[in-house]
Short mmCIF file of C-alpha atoms and ligand atoms in Angstrom, two decimals:
data_model
loop_
_atom_site.label_atom_id
_atom_site.label_comp_id
_atom_site.label_asym_id
_atom_site.label_seq_id
_atom_site.Cartn_x
_atom_site.Cartn_y
_atom_site.Cartn_z
CA UNK A 13 8.70 12.89 -13.46
CA UNK A 14 11.07 9.89 -13.52
CA UNK A 15 9.37 8.36 -10.43
CA UNK A 16 5.95 8.74 -12.06
CA UNK A 17 7.03 6.92 -15.17
CA UNK A 18 8.56 4.12 -13.12
CA UNK A 19 5.35 3.84 -11.12
CA UNK A 20 3.36 3.41 -14.28
CA UNK A 21 5.61 0.55 -15.39
CA UNK A 22 5.23 -1.22 -12.11
CA UNK A 23 1.42 -1.08 -12.25
CA UNK A 24 1.12 -1.93 -15.85
CA UNK A 25 0.37 -5.54 -16.81
CA UNK A 26 1.26 -6.05 -20.42
CA UNK A 27 0.31 -9.14 -22.35
CA UNK A 28 3.04 -11.69 -22.90
CA UNK A 29 5.13 -10.53 -25.80
CA UNK A 30 5.43 -14.03 -27.18
CA UNK A 31 5.05 -14.29 -30.92
CA UNK A 32 3.87 -17.34 -32.85
CA UNK A 33 5.16 -16.84 -36.35
CA UNK A 34 4.60 -20.52 -37.08
CA UNK A 35 1.37 -22.49 -37.42
CA UNK A 36 0.96 -25.91 -35.76
CA UNK A 37 0.87 -27.43 -39.19
CA UNK A 38 4.19 -25.83 -40.20
CA UNK A 39 5.71 -27.06 -36.96
CA UNK A 40 4.50 -30.59 -37.58
CA UNK A 41 5.80 -30.73 -41.14
CA UNK A 42 9.17 -29.13 -40.37
CA UNK A 43 9.79 -31.03 -37.13
CA UNK A 44 9.02 -34.26 -39.02
CA UNK A 45 11.49 -33.29 -41.72
CA UNK A 46 14.35 -31.93 -39.58
CA UNK A 47 13.74 -33.65 -36.27
CA UNK A 48 13.72 -32.04 -32.84
CA UNK A 49 15.10 -30.05 -31.08
CA UNK A 50 14.82 -27.44 -33.81
CA UNK A 51 15.38 -23.66 -33.76
CA UNK A 52 13.29 -21.22 -35.79
CA UNK A 53 14.24 -17.57 -36.45
CA UNK A 54 11.76 -15.08 -37.94
CA UNK A 55 13.48 -12.57 -40.23
CA UNK A 56 10.62 -10.06 -40.08
CA UNK A 57 10.82 -9.85 -36.29
CA UNK A 58 14.55 -9.04 -36.55
CA UNK A 59 13.76 -6.14 -38.84
CA UNK A 60 10.74 -4.95 -36.82
CA UNK A 61 12.74 -4.91 -33.59
CA UNK A 62 15.44 -2.77 -35.17
CA UNK A 63 12.86 -0.25 -36.38
CA UNK A 64 11.15 -0.23 -32.99
CA UNK A 65 14.39 0.48 -31.12
CA UNK A 66 15.50 3.19 -33.54
CA UNK A 67 12.03 4.82 -33.30
CA UNK A 68 12.23 4.90 -29.51
CA UNK A 69 14.90 7.62 -29.67
CA UNK A 70 13.14 9.90 -32.19
CA UNK A 71 12.99 12.70 -29.62
CA UNK A 72 16.79 12.82 -29.39
CA UNK A 73 18.14 16.05 -30.87
CA UNK A 74 20.76 14.47 -33.09
CA UNK A 75 21.61 11.41 -35.13
CA UNK A 76 20.80 7.99 -33.63
CA UNK A 77 22.47 4.78 -34.63
CA UNK A 78 21.68 1.26 -33.48
CA UNK A 79 24.58 -1.12 -32.99
CA UNK A 80 23.84 -4.85 -32.92
CA UNK A 81 25.88 -6.66 -30.24
CA UNK A 82 27.00 -9.65 -32.26
CA UNK A 83 27.70 -11.63 -29.12
CA UNK A 84 23.94 -12.25 -28.66
CA UNK A 85 23.65 -14.32 -31.86
CA UNK A 86 26.39 -14.49 -34.51
CA UNK A 87 24.50 -16.64 -36.97
CA UNK A 88 25.56 -15.39 -40.43
CA UNK A 89 22.00 -15.20 -41.72
CA UNK A 90 21.00 -13.05 -38.74
CA UNK A 91 23.97 -10.80 -39.37
CA UNK A 92 23.06 -10.56 -43.04
CA UNK A 93 19.50 -9.56 -42.25
CA UNK A 94 20.74 -6.68 -40.06
CA UNK A 95 23.39 -5.78 -42.67
CA UNK A 96 20.65 -5.24 -45.26
CA UNK A 97 19.13 -2.71 -42.82
CA UNK A 98 22.48 -0.84 -42.63
CA UNK A 99 22.94 -1.46 -38.91
CA UNK A 100 26.20 -0.78 -36.99
CA UNK A 101 27.88 -3.84 -35.48
CA UNK A 102 29.20 -3.90 -31.95
CA UNK A 103 32.16 -6.30 -32.00
CA UNK A 104 34.22 -7.67 -29.15
CA UNK A 105 36.57 -10.17 -30.74
CA UNK A 106 38.61 -10.92 -33.87
CA UNK A 107 36.33 -13.91 -34.43
CA UNK A 108 33.31 -11.63 -34.68
CA UNK A 109 35.26 -9.37 -37.03
CA UNK A 110 36.05 -12.41 -39.20
CA UNK A 111 32.31 -13.15 -39.50
CA UNK A 112 31.43 -9.58 -40.49
CA UNK A 113 34.25 -9.48 -43.05
CA UNK A 114 33.21 -12.81 -44.58
CA UNK A 115 29.76 -11.25 -45.11
CA UNK A 116 31.41 -8.20 -46.75
CA UNK A 117 30.38 -5.84 -43.93
CA UNK A 118 31.75 -2.34 -44.23
CA UNK A 119 34.34 -1.17 -41.58
CA UNK A 120 32.53 2.21 -41.20
CA UNK A 121 29.60 0.28 -39.66
CA UNK A 122 31.69 -1.30 -36.90
CA UNK A 123 32.46 -0.25 -33.37
CA UNK A 124 35.07 -2.42 -31.68
CA UNK A 125 35.16 -2.91 -27.90
CA UNK A 126 37.71 -5.37 -26.62
CA UNK A 127 38.06 -6.67 -23.10
CA UNK A 128 41.69 -7.87 -23.55
CA UNK A 129 42.94 -4.94 -25.71
CA UNK A 130 46.10 -6.65 -26.90
CA UNK A 131 48.57 -4.98 -29.27
CA UNK A 132 48.29 -7.68 -31.96
CA UNK A 133 44.53 -7.51 -31.75
CA UNK A 134 44.52 -3.74 -32.32
CA UNK A 135 46.97 -4.04 -35.22
CA UNK A 136 44.60 -6.54 -36.85
CA UNK A 137 41.55 -4.40 -36.16
CA UNK A 138 43.17 -1.27 -37.69
CA UNK A 139 44.49 -3.17 -40.68
CA UNK A 140 40.91 -4.26 -41.38
CA UNK A 141 39.79 -0.65 -41.68
CA UNK A 142 38.05 -0.30 -38.31
CA UNK A 143 38.43 3.22 -37.01
CA UNK A 144 35.97 3.49 -34.07
CA UNK A 145 37.62 1.67 -31.20
CA UNK A 146 36.60 1.74 -27.55
CA UNK A 147 39.44 1.54 -24.98
CA UNK A 148 38.72 0.25 -21.52
CA UNK A 149 42.08 0.59 -19.74
CA UNK A 150 45.22 2.73 -19.86
CA UNK A 151 47.24 -0.30 -21.03
CA UNK A 152 44.67 -0.82 -23.82
CA UNK A 153 45.03 2.85 -24.79
CA UNK A 154 48.83 2.46 -24.95
CA UNK A 155 48.45 -0.66 -27.09
CA UNK A 156 46.08 1.13 -29.45
CA UNK A 157 48.42 4.10 -29.73
CA UNK A 158 51.34 1.70 -30.58
CA UNK A 159 49.18 -0.17 -33.10
CA UNK A 160 48.18 3.14 -34.71
CA UNK A 161 51.79 4.20 -35.19
CA UNK A 162 52.82 0.73 -36.49
CA UNK A 163 49.98 0.62 -39.02
CA UNK A 164 50.18 4.38 -39.61
CA UNK A 165 46.43 4.87 -39.14
CA UNK A 166 44.52 7.42 -37.06
CA UNK A 167 41.88 5.70 -34.92
CA UNK A 168 38.85 7.48 -33.47
CA UNK A 169 39.11 6.52 -29.85
CA UNK A 170 36.19 6.18 -27.49
CA UNK A 171 36.70 5.72 -23.77
CA UNK A 172 34.61 3.12 -21.96
CA UNK A 173 33.63 4.54 -18.65
CA UNK A 174 32.38 2.61 -15.66
CA UNK A 175 29.82 5.08 -14.17
CA UNK A 176 29.73 2.98 -10.96
CA UNK A 177 26.02 3.60 -10.49
CA UNK A 178 23.57 1.20 -8.93
CA UNK A 179 22.06 -1.06 -11.59
CA UNK A 180 19.10 -3.36 -11.36
CA UNK A 181 19.38 -5.95 -14.15
CA UNK A 182 19.47 -9.62 -14.96
CA UNK A 183 23.24 -9.19 -15.42
CA UNK A 184 24.99 -6.06 -14.10
CA UNK A 185 27.99 -4.74 -16.06
CA UNK A 186 28.67 -1.59 -14.09
CA UNK A 187 29.52 -1.76 -10.40
CA UNK A 188 32.19 -0.31 -8.15
CA UNK A 189 35.67 -1.59 -8.93
CA UNK A 190 34.16 -3.64 -11.83
CA UNK A 191 35.85 -5.42 -14.66
CA UNK A 192 34.55 -3.24 -17.54
CA UNK A 193 35.75 0.25 -18.43
CA UNK A 194 37.50 2.72 -16.20
CA UNK A 195 36.10 4.98 -13.46
CA UNK A 196 35.64 8.73 -14.16
CA UNK A 197 38.66 9.76 -12.15
CA UNK A 198 40.50 8.83 -9.00
CA UNK A 199 43.98 10.11 -9.86
CA UNK A 200 45.19 6.84 -11.32
CA UNK A 201 46.16 6.16 -14.91
CA UNK A 202 43.16 3.88 -15.26
CA UNK A 203 40.65 6.73 -15.22
CA UNK A 204 38.58 8.32 -17.97
CA UNK A 205 39.95 11.73 -17.04
CA UNK A 206 43.58 10.65 -17.47
CA UNK A 207 43.03 8.60 -20.64
CA UNK A 208 41.12 11.42 -22.37
CA UNK A 209 43.89 13.89 -21.52
CA UNK A 210 46.43 11.40 -22.90
CA UNK A 211 44.51 11.10 -26.18
CA UNK A 212 44.48 14.86 -26.57
CA UNK A 213 48.18 15.13 -25.91
CA UNK A 214 48.97 12.71 -28.79
CA UNK A 215 48.65 14.50 -32.19
CA UNK A 216 48.34 11.10 -33.97
CA UNK A 217 45.10 10.18 -32.23
CA UNK A 218 41.49 11.40 -32.49
CA UNK A 219 39.06 11.46 -29.57
CA UNK A 220 35.56 10.28 -30.62
CA UNK A 221 33.58 10.16 -27.37
CA UNK A 222 32.38 7.97 -24.52
CA UNK A 223 30.90 4.54 -24.12
CA UNK A 224 29.23 2.83 -21.20
CA UNK A 225 27.23 -0.37 -20.78
CA UNK A 226 25.30 -0.78 -17.59
CA UNK A 227 23.92 -4.30 -17.86
CA UNK A 228 21.68 -6.70 -19.68
CA UNK A 229 17.92 -7.18 -19.05
CA UNK A 230 17.82 -3.89 -17.10
CA UNK A 231 14.72 -3.58 -14.86
CA UNK A 232 15.05 -0.06 -13.47
CA UNK A 233 16.20 2.66 -15.87
CA UNK A 234 17.10 5.36 -13.37
CA UNK A 235 20.67 4.06 -13.72
CA UNK A 236 20.90 5.81 -17.14
CA UNK A 237 19.80 9.11 -15.57
CA UNK A 238 22.51 8.75 -12.91
CA UNK A 239 25.18 7.68 -15.36
CA UNK A 240 24.41 10.62 -17.70
CA UNK A 241 24.54 13.12 -14.84
CA UNK A 242 27.93 11.78 -13.81
CA UNK A 243 29.13 11.93 -17.40
CA UNK A 244 28.02 15.57 -17.68
CA UNK A 245 30.20 16.44 -14.63
CA UNK A 246 33.15 14.66 -16.23
CA UNK A 247 32.70 16.58 -19.49
CA UNK A 248 32.55 19.89 -17.52
CA UNK A 249 35.78 18.97 -15.79
CA UNK A 250 37.54 18.04 -19.08
CA UNK A 251 36.38 21.31 -20.69
CA UNK A 252 38.33 23.21 -18.06
CA UNK A 253 41.63 21.53 -19.07
CA UNK A 254 41.16 20.81 -22.78
CA UNK A 255 40.47 23.59 -25.27
CA UNK A 256 37.34 23.13 -27.39
CA UNK A 257 36.60 19.72 -25.80
CA UNK A 258 33.60 18.07 -27.43
CA UNK A 259 32.29 14.58 -28.18
CA UNK A 260 31.34 13.17 -31.57
CA UNK A 261 29.64 9.96 -30.36
CA UNK A 262 28.06 8.84 -27.12
CA UNK A 263 27.37 5.13 -26.84
CA UNK A 264 25.06 4.25 -23.94
CA UNK A 265 25.42 0.45 -24.36
CA UNK A 266 22.80 -2.28 -24.33
CA UNK A 267 20.38 -3.57 -21.74
CA UNK A 268 16.90 -3.08 -23.35
CA UNK A 269 14.93 -5.87 -21.71
CA UNK A 270 12.76 -8.65 -23.15
CA UNK A 271 9.66 -10.35 -21.87
CA UNK A 272 10.31 -13.68 -20.15
CA UNK A 273 8.38 -13.84 -16.94
CA UNK A 274 7.71 -10.21 -16.06
CA UNK A 275 6.16 -7.45 -18.13
CA UNK A 276 8.78 -5.05 -19.47
CA UNK A 277 8.32 -1.48 -20.77
CA UNK A 278 8.64 -0.84 -24.46
CA UNK A 279 11.88 0.90 -25.66
CA UNK A 280 10.13 4.25 -26.21
CA UNK A 281 8.84 4.16 -22.60
CA UNK A 282 12.37 3.38 -21.40
CA UNK A 283 13.97 6.14 -23.52
CA UNK A 284 11.43 8.67 -22.22
CA UNK A 285 13.03 8.35 -18.74
CA UNK A 286 16.43 9.69 -19.80
CA UNK A 287 15.91 11.37 -23.21
CA UNK A 288 15.89 14.77 -21.49
CA UNK A 289 19.27 14.04 -19.92
CA UNK A 290 20.63 13.16 -23.35
CA UNK A 291 19.26 16.32 -24.90
CA UNK A 292 20.71 18.34 -22.02
CA UNK A 293 24.13 16.95 -22.93
CA UNK A 294 23.58 18.24 -26.49
CA UNK A 295 22.54 21.68 -25.20
CA UNK A 296 25.48 21.86 -22.79
CA UNK A 297 28.23 20.41 -24.94
CA UNK A 298 27.13 20.41 -28.63
CA UNK A 299 25.87 17.85 -31.10
CA UNK A 300 26.87 14.22 -31.05
CA UNK A 301 25.65 10.94 -32.51
CA UNK A 302 23.82 8.74 -30.03
CA UNK A 303 24.69 5.07 -30.31
CA UNK A 304 22.31 2.48 -28.77
CA UNK A 305 23.74 -1.01 -28.49
CA UNK A 306 21.45 -3.99 -28.27
CA UNK A 307 21.81 -7.71 -28.41
CA UNK A 308 18.94 -9.24 -26.44
CA UNK A 309 16.14 -6.89 -27.56
CA UNK A 310 17.01 -7.14 -31.27
CA UNK A 311 17.07 -10.94 -31.47
CA UNK A 312 15.30 -12.56 -28.52
CA UNK A 313 11.69 -12.45 -29.77
CA UNK A 314 12.71 -13.57 -33.26
CA UNK A 315 13.35 -17.17 -32.16
CA UNK A 316 11.58 -20.28 -30.89
CA UNK A 317 13.07 -23.60 -29.90
CA UNK A 318 10.89 -26.64 -30.51
CA UNK A 319 11.44 -29.80 -28.58
CA UNK A 320 9.49 -33.02 -28.13
CA UNK A 321 8.04 -34.51 -24.99
CA UNK A 322 9.64 -37.95 -24.84
CA UNK A 323 8.56 -39.12 -21.40
CA UNK A 324 6.45 -38.10 -18.43
CA UNK A 325 6.02 -39.44 -14.92
CA UNK A 326 3.71 -38.60 -12.05
CA UNK A 327 4.01 -39.19 -8.35
CA UNK A 328 2.34 -37.62 -5.35
CA UNK A 329 1.19 -34.24 -6.70
CA UNK A 330 4.10 -33.81 -9.13
CA UNK A 331 4.31 -34.35 -12.86
CA UNK A 332 7.75 -34.51 -14.54
CA UNK A 333 7.74 -33.76 -18.27
CA UNK A 334 10.92 -34.99 -19.97
CA UNK A 335 12.04 -33.25 -23.16
CA UNK A 336 14.49 -34.12 -25.88
CA UNK A 337 16.33 -30.82 -25.27
CA UNK A 338 18.33 -29.57 -22.30
CA UNK A 339 20.28 -26.59 -21.01
CA UNK A 340 23.05 -27.37 -23.53
CA UNK A 341 20.73 -25.57 -25.98
CA UNK A 342 19.34 -22.93 -23.63
CA UNK A 343 22.15 -22.32 -21.18
CA UNK A 344 20.63 -19.23 -19.56
CA UNK A 345 17.83 -21.42 -18.22
CA UNK A 346 20.48 -22.96 -15.91
CA UNK A 347 22.88 -20.00 -15.61
CA UNK A 348 20.35 -17.19 -15.02
CA UNK A 349 17.31 -19.28 -14.22
CA UNK A 350 15.73 -17.61 -17.28
CA UNK A 351 12.00 -18.40 -17.36
CA UNK A 352 11.35 -18.63 -21.07
CA UNK A 353 7.62 -18.75 -21.88
CA UNK A 354 6.71 -22.26 -22.93
CA UNK A 355 3.70 -23.80 -24.61
CA UNK A 356 2.82 -27.47 -25.20
CA UNK A 357 1.12 -28.19 -28.49
CA UNK A 358 -1.11 -29.40 -30.05
CA UNK A 359 -4.15 -29.18 -27.84
CA UNK A 360 -6.63 -31.38 -29.69
CA UNK A 361 -9.50 -30.97 -27.29
CA UNK A 362 -9.96 -28.07 -24.93
CA UNK A 363 -11.64 -30.40 -22.40
CA UNK A 364 -8.18 -31.73 -21.68
CA UNK A 365 -6.68 -28.23 -21.48
CA UNK A 366 -5.41 -27.47 -18.04
CA UNK A 367 -3.49 -24.44 -16.86
CA UNK A 368 -0.43 -24.42 -14.69
CA UNK A 369 -2.46 -23.99 -11.48
CA UNK A 370 -5.13 -26.70 -11.87
CA UNK A 371 -3.64 -28.98 -14.58
CA UNK A 372 -6.91 -30.80 -15.12
CA UNK A 373 -5.87 -33.57 -12.77
CA UNK A 374 -6.59 -31.91 -9.40
CA UNK A 375 -4.01 -34.12 -7.65
CA UNK A 376 -1.13 -32.73 -9.81
CA UNK A 377 0.06 -29.49 -8.22
CA UNK A 378 3.57 -29.19 -9.52
CA UNK A 379 4.79 -29.44 -13.07
CA UNK A 380 8.50 -29.86 -13.78
CA UNK A 381 9.91 -29.36 -17.30
CA UNK A 382 13.01 -31.53 -17.28
CA UNK A 383 15.79 -31.63 -19.88
CA UNK A 384 17.50 -34.72 -21.28
CA UNK A 385 20.83 -34.21 -19.56
CA UNK A 386 21.90 -36.29 -16.57
CA UNK A 387 22.40 -33.19 -14.49
CA UNK A 388 20.31 -31.89 -11.60
CA UNK A 389 20.43 -28.36 -13.04
CA UNK A 390 18.75 -29.48 -16.22
CA UNK A 391 15.20 -28.47 -15.23
CA UNK A 392 13.71 -25.51 -17.04
CA UNK A 393 12.26 -22.71 -14.93
CA UNK A 394 8.62 -22.20 -15.98
CA UNK A 395 7.36 -18.76 -16.91
CA UNK A 396 4.11 -17.43 -15.37
CA UNK A 397 2.61 -17.34 -18.84
CA UNK A 398 3.63 -20.83 -19.85
CA UNK A 399 0.82 -23.15 -20.95
CA UNK A 400 1.80 -26.78 -20.45
CA UNK A 401 -1.76 -28.03 -20.26
CA UNK A 402 -1.32 -30.27 -23.30
CA UNK A 403 1.98 -31.76 -22.19
CA UNK A 404 1.65 -35.38 -23.22
CA UNK A 405 4.23 -37.76 -24.69
CA UNK A 406 4.74 -37.06 -28.43
CA UNK A 407 3.59 -33.42 -28.21
CA UNK A 408 5.92 -30.50 -28.66
CA UNK A 409 7.06 -27.88 -26.19
CA UNK A 410 7.81 -24.46 -27.70
CA UNK A 411 10.22 -22.15 -25.94
CA UNK A 412 9.59 -18.53 -26.89
CA UNK A 413 11.90 -15.49 -27.00
CA UNK A 414 15.06 -17.58 -27.01
CA UNK A 415 16.94 -15.73 -29.80
CA UNK A 416 19.54 -14.05 -27.59
CA UNK A 417 22.47 -15.86 -25.93
CA UNK A 418 21.22 -19.35 -26.82
CA UNK A 419 22.52 -20.54 -30.22
CA UNK A 420 25.90 -19.06 -29.36
CA UNK A 421 26.04 -21.07 -26.15
CA UNK A 422 25.24 -24.45 -27.78
CA UNK A 423 27.60 -27.02 -26.30
CA UNK A 424 28.25 -30.67 -26.73
CA UNK A 425 27.84 -31.67 -23.03
CA UNK A 426 26.79 -35.34 -22.97
CA UNK A 427 28.02 -35.72 -26.59
CA UNK A 428 25.04 -33.68 -27.77
CA UNK A 429 25.01 -32.40 -31.35
CA UNK A 430 23.91 -28.99 -32.57
CA UNK A 431 20.35 -28.85 -33.90
CA UNK A 432 19.48 -27.28 -37.29
CA UNK A 433 18.23 -23.71 -37.48
CA UNK A 434 15.48 -22.67 -39.89
CA UNK A 435 14.71 -19.08 -40.86
CA UNK A 436 11.28 -17.94 -41.84
CA UNK A 437 12.21 -15.35 -44.44
CA UNK A 438 10.49 -12.00 -45.09
CA UNK A 439 8.75 -13.64 -48.09
CA UNK A 440 7.36 -16.42 -45.85
CA UNK A 441 9.70 -19.15 -47.05
CA UNK A 442 11.53 -21.52 -44.74
CA UNK A 443 15.31 -21.66 -45.24
CA UNK A 444 17.81 -23.97 -43.52
CA UNK A 445 20.38 -21.50 -42.20
CA UNK A 446 22.41 -23.87 -40.03
CA UNK A 447 22.77 -27.55 -40.61
CA UNK A 448 22.50 -29.81 -37.61
CA UNK A 449 25.73 -31.63 -36.70
CA UNK A 450 26.14 -35.41 -36.52
CA UNK A 451 27.77 -37.60 -33.85
CA UNK A 452 30.52 -38.38 -36.37
CA UNK A 453 31.27 -34.66 -36.87
CA UNK A 454 31.36 -34.21 -33.10
CA UNK A 455 33.69 -37.24 -32.74
CA UNK A 456 36.11 -35.80 -35.31
CA UNK A 457 35.95 -32.32 -33.81
CA UNK A 458 36.86 -33.75 -30.44
CA UNK A 459 39.96 -35.40 -31.92
CA UNK A 460 38.41 -38.80 -32.58
CA UNK A 461 40.65 -39.44 -35.59
CA UNK A 462 43.86 -38.91 -33.74
CA UNK A 463 42.92 -40.96 -30.66
C1 PLP B 5 29.49 -3.68 -24.22
C2 PLP B 5 28.18 -4.36 -24.41
N1 PLP B 5 27.25 -3.75 -25.18
C3 PLP B 5 26.07 -4.30 -25.43
C4 PLP B 5 25.74 -5.54 -24.89
C5 PLP B 5 24.40 -6.13 -25.20
O1 PLP B 5 23.56 -6.15 -24.09
P1 PLP B 5 22.02 -6.60 -24.31
O2 PLP B 5 22.05 -7.91 -24.97
O3 PLP B 5 21.45 -6.64 -22.99
O4 PLP B 5 21.38 -5.53 -25.16
C6 PLP B 5 26.67 -6.21 -24.06
C7 PLP B 5 26.32 -7.52 -23.49
O5 PLP B 5 27.03 -8.13 -22.81
C8 PLP B 5 27.92 -5.61 -23.86
O6 PLP B 5 28.85 -6.21 -23.12
#
């Protein structure tokens, strides 16, 4: 059954899931007013993606909650949009907690997963009313126990397991002897088996369940099947040594992929591969809440980056298009060679329209989309669906599906400032949700006044 479904995905050619929520006219007016580069976020897409992801798990025999991984985009207006939908927030740092608190987020809607797991951090987290905390090491568990007795609060502890299954993904998070979580067992203190037993032997602590995160931009979903089978064995083992052992929450992490260069299955197609395994866990071990984390899927398609073509040059059969943006605004283009779909606009006359292969001018075989930075790596990989046929000086290049892991990576390399961000609101208004920064602000931030 699983193989059949995978086969269908491989054969299926879906249309590019790029979304134009802006007209050329709107782009012209707003780019004139705010300058380029310029980010746009569509509030409706944020909401629609949340509904789509939640809906994908409707065949699960229990409650389903979606947790937004704030690391993907912590813009306060994005967080507020999700807050209105009552989402859970997956937090990893005190900084992220600060943002949620400033927006009056409720602690019940937070799950906190730290990598460092320091005592002071856990004290702060508990004092802020967070109860669902994921531990990822024995030392982290000890720190959380100490914090709980200092603050006199009973946390609901989840254990982050590293299922150590093979994962095919843009970024793998689970691999043998990896950084995240603990293995199932192995006789050492840093094992899920040992940590769970330790939680049950402390009357001041509650055990909530398990968490795993396999990777981001996952391309083969059999890893969930394998991870859930391994988890089932662990639970069976724990039931033999702990009376009435059960789980209240199972969090299966993020990883739902997004269209960049290759077709990706929809969340309900993905869920269909392992929903039976999840329901088997319910039948075998009792009801639990299923938590689906997501960063990329929830925000990527909501956003477009608009940049201007400021120069071009042609030699031999190559054309170099130089933009006023660079990888300082889309770091994954350099880090992960992410092929964001691009489109050059406007195309005034279709006679001049050329596609990537022919480009109108038959002598030009290779198009390069180059950034403004003086760095060899600052050349944007081009997606198969990109249309740069109207790439002439003064036109715009739109980068689609850039809402995840882009704004949060903005950096001032080459003394570059941060561009403004506009949100197209549900009621079709445009709202400035982040001001662009100036050279003077950057100068001060870098210590210019004390130099
Ligand atoms: C623990 C955890 N959960 C969820 C995510 C989100 O992954 P994605 O953006 O692929 O959904 C991440 C990403 O790094 C993560 O580390």
